[in-house]
Tab-separated table of C-alpha atoms in Angstrom:
chain	number	residue	atom	x	y	z
A	38	MET	CA	-41.021	-51.088	-35.881
A	39	ARG	CA	-44.585	-51.984	-36.706
A	40	ASP	CA	-43.582	-55.773	-37.655
A	41	LEU	CA	-42.114	-55.923	-34.879
A	42	ALA	CA	-44.766	-54.755	-32.385
A	43	SER	CA	-46.802	-56.942	-33.723
A	44	ARG	CA	-45.233	-60.378	-33.379
A	45	PRO	CA	-47.098	-62.093	-30.865
A	46	GLY	CA	-43.513	-62.519	-28.357
A	47	LEU	CA	-43.327	-59.066	-27.981
A	48	ARG	CA	-44.112	-56.321	-25.365
A	49	ILE	CA	-44.017	-52.681	-25.465
A	50	VAL	CA	-44.473	-50.787	-22.476
A	51	THR	CA	-46.285	-47.467	-22.613
A	52	SER	CA	-46.790	-44.513	-20.075
A	53	SER	CA	-48.620	-41.249	-19.732
A	54	ARG	CA	-50.803	-39.042	-18.100
A	55	LYS	CA	-52.769	-38.834	-20.405
A	56	PRO	CA	-55.367	-40.872	-21.997
A	57	LEU	CA	-54.653	-42.504	-25.004
A	58	HIS	CA	-57.035	-40.684	-26.791
A	59	GLU	CA	-55.655	-37.434	-26.338
A	60	LEU	CA	-51.890	-38.023	-27.396
A	61	PRO	CA	-52.239	-38.014	-31.681
A	62	ARG	CA	-53.482	-34.003	-31.141
A	63	ASP	CA	-50.125	-33.742	-32.751
A	64	SER	CA	-49.236	-33.123	-35.906
A	65	GLU	CA	-46.930	-35.552	-36.204
A	66	SER	CA	-48.484	-38.246	-34.696
A	67	LYS	CA	-51.500	-38.012	-36.539
A	68	THR	CA	-50.144	-40.208	-39.368
A	69	SER	CA	-48.575	-42.916	-36.699
A	70	ASP	CA	-47.892	-46.512	-37.873
A	71	PHE	CA	-48.181	-47.483	-33.673
A	72	TRP	CA	-51.951	-46.452	-33.640
A	73	GLY	CA	-52.998	-50.083	-34.222
A	74	PRO	CA	-51.001	-52.249	-31.844
A	75	PHE	CA	-52.194	-49.979	-28.328
A	76	ASP	CA	-55.272	-51.680	-25.674
A	77	THR	CA	-58.043	-48.995	-26.017
A	78	SER	CA	-58.313	-50.862	-21.587
A	79	PRO	CA	-54.985	-49.515	-19.947
A	80	VAL	CA	-53.576	-50.031	-17.188
A	81	ARG	CA	-54.134	-47.947	-14.480
A	82	LEU	CA	-50.788	-46.788	-12.151
A	83	GLN	CA	-51.723	-46.281	-8.698
A	84	CYS	CA	-49.643	-44.892	-6.089
A	85	PHE	CA	-47.326	-46.956	-4.101
A	86	ASP	CA	-48.677	-49.090	-0.948
A	87	ASP	CA	-46.543	-50.487	1.557
A	88	GLU	CA	-46.066	-53.273	0.143
A	89	ASP	CA	-45.239	-52.722	-3.723
A	90	LEU	CA	-42.784	-50.261	-1.920
A	91	ALA	CA	-41.515	-53.696	-0.860
A	92	HIS	CA	-41.531	-55.271	-3.919
A	93	ALA	CA	-39.922	-52.594	-5.614
A	94	THR	CA	-36.822	-51.860	-2.815
A	95	GLY	CA	-36.647	-55.409	-2.936
A	96	GLN	CA	-34.650	-55.724	-5.868
A	97	LEU	CA	-32.236	-54.042	-5.828
A	98	THR	CA	-30.395	-56.095	-4.054
A	99	ASN	CA	-26.486	-54.268	-2.851
A	100	VAL	CA	-28.819	-51.814	-0.809
A	101	THR	CA	-30.262	-52.196	2.860
A	102	PHE	CA	-32.969	-51.007	3.374
A	103	GLY	CA	-32.890	-49.378	7.165
A	104	SER	CA	-34.512	-48.020	10.115
A	105	GLY	CA	-36.891	-45.636	8.746
A	106	ALA	CA	-36.293	-45.840	4.775
A	107	LYS	CA	-38.821	-46.668	3.182
A	108	THR	CA	-41.298	-44.287	5.574
A	109	GLU	CA	-39.843	-41.701	4.734
A	110	LEU	CA	-39.707	-43.198	0.628
A	111	LEU	CA	-43.491	-42.878	1.475
A	112	ASN	CA	-43.192	-39.488	2.796
A	113	TRP	CA	-41.241	-38.196	0.024
A	114	THR	CA	-42.886	-38.849	-2.630
A	115	GLY	CA	-46.629	-39.574	-1.883
A	116	GLY	CA	-46.130	-43.428	-3.643
A	117	VAL	CA	-46.350	-41.635	-6.523
A	118	PRO	CA	-44.087	-44.369	-9.208
A	119	PRO	CA	-41.795	-42.458	-10.741
A	120	LEU	CA	-40.321	-40.665	-7.491
A	121	ILE	CA	-40.838	-43.777	-6.426
A	122	PHE	CA	-38.219	-44.551	-9.232
A	123	GLY	CA	-35.859	-42.005	-9.186
A	124	PHE	CA	-35.127	-42.070	-6.086
A	125	LEU	CA	-34.854	-45.947	-5.868
A	126	ASN	CA	-31.844	-44.546	-9.317
A	127	LYS	CA	-30.489	-42.414	-6.846
A	128	ILE	CA	-30.488	-44.889	-3.597
A	129	ASN	CA	-27.919	-47.338	-6.057
A	130	GLU	CA	-26.234	-44.948	-7.577
A	131	GLY	CA	-25.188	-43.905	-3.926
A	132	PHE	CA	-25.145	-46.567	-1.628
A	133	LYS	CA	-23.982	-49.886	-3.325
A	134	GLY	CA	-23.432	-52.362	-0.253
A	135	ALA	CA	-24.254	-50.084	2.370
A	136	THR	CA	-27.340	-49.432	4.524
A	137	VAL	CA	-29.574	-46.291	3.864
A	138	ASP	CA	-32.012	-45.366	6.619
A	139	GLY	CA	-34.249	-42.392	6.558
A	140	ALA	CA	-31.902	-39.389	7.894
A	141	ASP	CA	-30.599	-40.401	4.723
A	142	ILE	CA	-33.665	-40.265	2.634
A	143	ASN	CA	-34.660	-37.141	3.564
A	144	ARG	CA	-30.537	-35.999	3.027
A	145	LEU	CA	-31.195	-37.468	-0.604
A	146	ALA	CA	-34.604	-35.554	-1.585
A	147	THR	CA	-33.064	-32.580	-0.420
A	148	GLU	CA	-30.362	-32.542	-2.043
A	149	SER	CA	-32.128	-34.328	-4.995
A	150	ILE	CA	-35.186	-31.676	-5.111
A	151	ARG	CA	-33.254	-29.472	-8.341
A	152	ASP	CA	-33.420	-32.772	-10.377
A	153	LEU	CA	-37.196	-33.372	-9.744
A	154	ASN	CA	-38.094	-29.491	-10.400
A	155	SER	CA	-39.718	-30.645	-14.176
A	156	PHE	CA	-40.771	-33.383	-13.876
A	157	LEU	CA	-42.987	-31.819	-10.171
A	158	GLY	CA	-43.990	-28.599	-12.377
A	159	SER	CA	-45.600	-31.428	-15.163
A	160	LEU	CA	-47.357	-33.177	-12.673
A	161	TRP	CA	-48.633	-29.759	-11.375
A	162	SER	CA	-49.498	-27.616	-14.539
A	163	ASP	CA	-52.075	-31.686	-14.893
A	164	CYS	CA	-53.444	-30.273	-11.778
A	165	PRO	CA	-57.026	-28.554	-12.134
A	166	GLU	CA	-57.327	-25.687	-10.611
A	167	SER	CA	-59.454	-26.146	-7.861
A	168	SER	CA	-57.271	-28.811	-7.198
A	169	LYS	CA	-54.520	-26.163	-7.189
A	170	ASP	CA	-56.299	-24.065	-4.674
A	171	LEU	CA	-57.594	-26.533	-2.265
A	172	TYR	CA	-53.305	-27.472	-2.167
A	173	PHE	CA	-52.475	-23.864	-1.170
A	174	GLU	CA	-56.163	-23.629	1.004
A	175	LEU	CA	-55.214	-26.686	3.063
A	176	VAL	CA	-50.927	-24.974	3.198
A	177	GLU	CA	-52.216	-21.791	4.714
A	178	ALA	CA	-54.727	-23.270	7.066
A	179	GLN	CA	-51.557	-25.883	7.948
A	180	SER	CA	-54.779	-28.147	8.700
A	181	ILE	CA	-58.263	-30.447	7.752
A	182	ASP	CA	-60.598	-29.672	9.792
A	183	LEU	CA	-62.590	-33.483	9.241
A	184	LYS	CA	-66.014	-31.645	10.554
A	185	THR	CA	-65.773	-29.415	7.218
A	186	CYS	CA	-65.514	-32.464	5.244
Protein backbone atom coordinates (compact mmCIF):
# COMPACT_ATOMS: atom_id res chain seq x y z
CA MET A 1 0.00 0.00 0.00
CA ARG A 2 2.81 2.41 0.81
CA ASP A 3 4.30 1.75 -2.64
CA LEU A 4 0.98 2.70 -4.23
CA ALA A 5 0.73 5.81 -2.07
CA SER A 6 4.16 6.99 -3.19
CA ARG A 7 3.34 6.86 -6.92
CA PRO A 8 2.86 10.30 -8.49
CA GLY A 9 -0.31 9.37 -10.41
CA LEU A 10 -2.24 8.24 -7.33
CA ARG A 11 -3.86 10.46 -4.72
CA ILE A 12 -5.16 9.11 -1.46
CA VAL A 13 -7.74 11.36 0.17
CA THR A 14 -8.48 11.09 3.86
CA SER A 15 -10.63 13.14 6.16
CA SER A 16 -10.69 13.72 9.86
CA ARG A 17 -12.12 16.23 12.28
CA LYS A 18 -8.88 16.01 14.24
CA PRO A 19 -5.53 17.48 13.18
CA LEU A 20 -3.11 14.92 11.77
CA HIS A 21 -0.76 15.17 14.77
CA GLU A 22 -3.58 14.00 17.07
CA LEU A 23 -4.44 10.89 15.08
CA PRO A 24 -1.53 8.54 15.91
CA ARG A 25 -2.48 8.43 19.58
CA ASP A 26 -3.72 4.88 19.13
CA SER A 27 -1.04 2.27 19.93
CA GLU A 28 -1.84 0.40 16.69
CA SER A 29 -1.37 3.46 14.48
CA LYS A 30 1.95 4.64 15.95
CA THR A 31 3.84 2.32 13.63
CA SER A 32 1.72 3.06 10.55
CA ASP A 33 3.53 2.89 7.23
CA PHE A 34 1.32 5.69 6.01
CA TRP A 35 2.59 8.43 8.30
CA GLY A 36 4.98 9.94 5.77
CA PRO A 37 2.74 10.48 2.71
CA PHE A 38 0.32 12.88 4.39
CA ASP A 39 0.53 16.59 3.67
CA THR A 40 1.01 18.61 6.85
CA SER A 41 -1.02 21.55 5.52
CA PRO A 42 -4.55 20.13 5.27
CA VAL A 43 -7.36 21.46 3.14
CA ARG A 44 -10.09 22.73 5.45
CA LEU A 45 -13.58 21.73 4.41
CA GLN A 46 -15.98 24.49 5.42
CA CYS A 47 -19.77 24.52 5.42
CA PHE A 48 -21.31 24.60 1.97
CA ASP A 49 -22.77 27.81 0.63
CA ASP A 50 -25.31 28.16 -2.20
CA GLU A 51 -22.60 27.84 -4.87
CA ASP A 52 -21.15 24.67 -3.32
CA LEU A 53 -24.62 23.19 -2.98
CA ALA A 54 -25.43 24.00 -6.61
CA HIS A 55 -22.30 22.17 -7.70
CA ALA A 56 -23.04 19.14 -5.50
CA THR A 57 -26.69 18.87 -6.56
CA GLY A 58 -25.65 19.31 -10.18
CA GLN A 59 -23.90 15.95 -9.94
CA LEU A 60 -27.28 14.22 -9.53
CA THR A 61 -28.25 14.17 -13.19
CA ASN A 62 -31.30 11.92 -12.64
CA VAL A 63 -32.93 14.21 -10.06
CA THR A 64 -34.48 17.65 -10.55
CA PHE A 65 -34.44 20.05 -7.60
CA GLY A 66 -37.72 21.94 -7.50
CA SER A 67 -39.10 24.77 -5.45
CA GLY A 68 -37.56 25.08 -1.99
CA ALA A 69 -35.52 21.85 -2.19
CA LYS A 70 -32.06 23.42 -1.97
CA THR A 71 -33.18 25.89 0.70
CA GLU A 72 -34.57 23.10 2.87
CA LEU A 73 -31.47 20.99 2.27
CA LEU A 74 -29.32 23.82 3.67
CA ASN A 75 -31.81 24.40 6.50
CA TRP A 76 -31.68 20.76 7.62
CA THR A 77 -27.92 20.28 7.20
CA GLY A 78 -26.53 23.67 8.14
CA GLY A 79 -24.27 23.25 5.12
CA VAL A 80 -22.24 20.51 6.86
CA PRO A 81 -20.76 18.51 3.95
CA PRO A 82 -21.18 14.98 5.37
CA LEU A 83 -24.83 15.73 6.18
CA ILE A 84 -25.43 17.21 2.73
CA PHE A 85 -23.88 14.19 1.02
CA GLY A 86 -25.86 11.84 3.24
CA PHE A 87 -29.06 13.56 2.16
CA LEU A 88 -27.99 13.65 -1.48
CA ASN A 89 -27.41 9.89 -1.38
CA LYS A 90 -30.93 9.39 -0.02
CA ILE A 91 -32.35 11.79 -2.62
CA ASN A 92 -30.53 9.97 -5.40
CA GLU A 93 -31.92 6.62 -4.18
CA GLY A 94 -35.50 7.80 -3.70
CA PHE A 95 -36.08 10.34 -6.46
CA LYS A 96 -34.35 8.99 -9.60
CA GLY A 97 -36.06 10.47 -12.62
CA ALA A 98 -38.25 12.67 -10.43
CA THR A 99 -38.41 16.18 -9.02
CA VAL A 100 -37.73 16.74 -5.34
CA ASP A 101 -39.20 19.84 -3.65
CA GLY A 102 -38.96 21.44 -0.22
CA ALA A 103 -41.74 19.30 1.25
CA ASP A 104 -39.95 16.16 0.05
CA ILE A 105 -36.74 17.29 1.76
CA ASN A 106 -38.62 17.96 5.00
CA ARG A 107 -40.23 14.49 4.89
CA LEU A 108 -36.91 12.84 4.03
CA ALA A 109 -35.17 14.67 6.87
CA THR A 110 -37.67 13.59 9.50
CA GLU A 111 -37.51 9.99 8.23
CA SER A 112 -33.69 9.99 8.12
CA ILE A 113 -32.88 11.53 11.47
CA ARG A 114 -32.49 8.12 13.15
CA ASP A 115 -29.89 7.12 10.55
CA LEU A 116 -27.87 10.24 11.39
CA ASN A 117 -27.98 9.97 15.19
CA SER A 118 -24.53 8.42 15.55
CA PHE A 119 -22.93 11.00 13.26
CA LEU A 120 -24.68 13.89 15.00
CA GLY A 121 -23.67 12.43 18.36
CA SER A 122 -20.02 12.36 17.33
CA LEU A 123 -20.24 16.00 16.17
CA TRP A 124 -21.86 16.96 19.46
CA SER A 125 -19.19 15.19 21.50
CA ASP A 126 -16.51 17.16 19.61
CA CYS A 127 -18.08 20.49 20.63
CA PRO A 128 -16.43 22.33 23.49
CA GLU A 129 -18.56 22.64 26.62
CA SER A 130 -18.82 26.42 26.13
CA SER A 131 -20.40 25.85 22.69
CA LYS A 132 -22.85 23.35 24.14
CA ASP A 133 -23.80 25.82 26.88
CA LEU A 134 -24.33 28.57 24.31
CA TYR A 135 -26.51 26.28 22.22
CA PHE A 136 -28.70 25.44 25.23
CA GLU A 137 -29.03 29.16 26.05
CA LEU A 138 -30.09 29.90 22.46
CA VAL A 139 -32.66 27.11 22.49
CA GLU A 140 -34.03 28.29 25.81
CA ALA A 141 -34.19 31.96 24.75
CA GLN A 142 -35.54 31.07 21.29
CA SER A 143 -33.84 34.17 19.89
CA ILE A 144 -30.60 36.10 19.76
CA ASP A 145 -30.35 39.62 21.09
CA LEU A 146 -27.75 41.17 18.79
CA LYS A 147 -27.30 44.09 21.19
CA THR A 148 -25.72 41.79 23.78
CA CYS A 149 -23.40 39.98 21.36
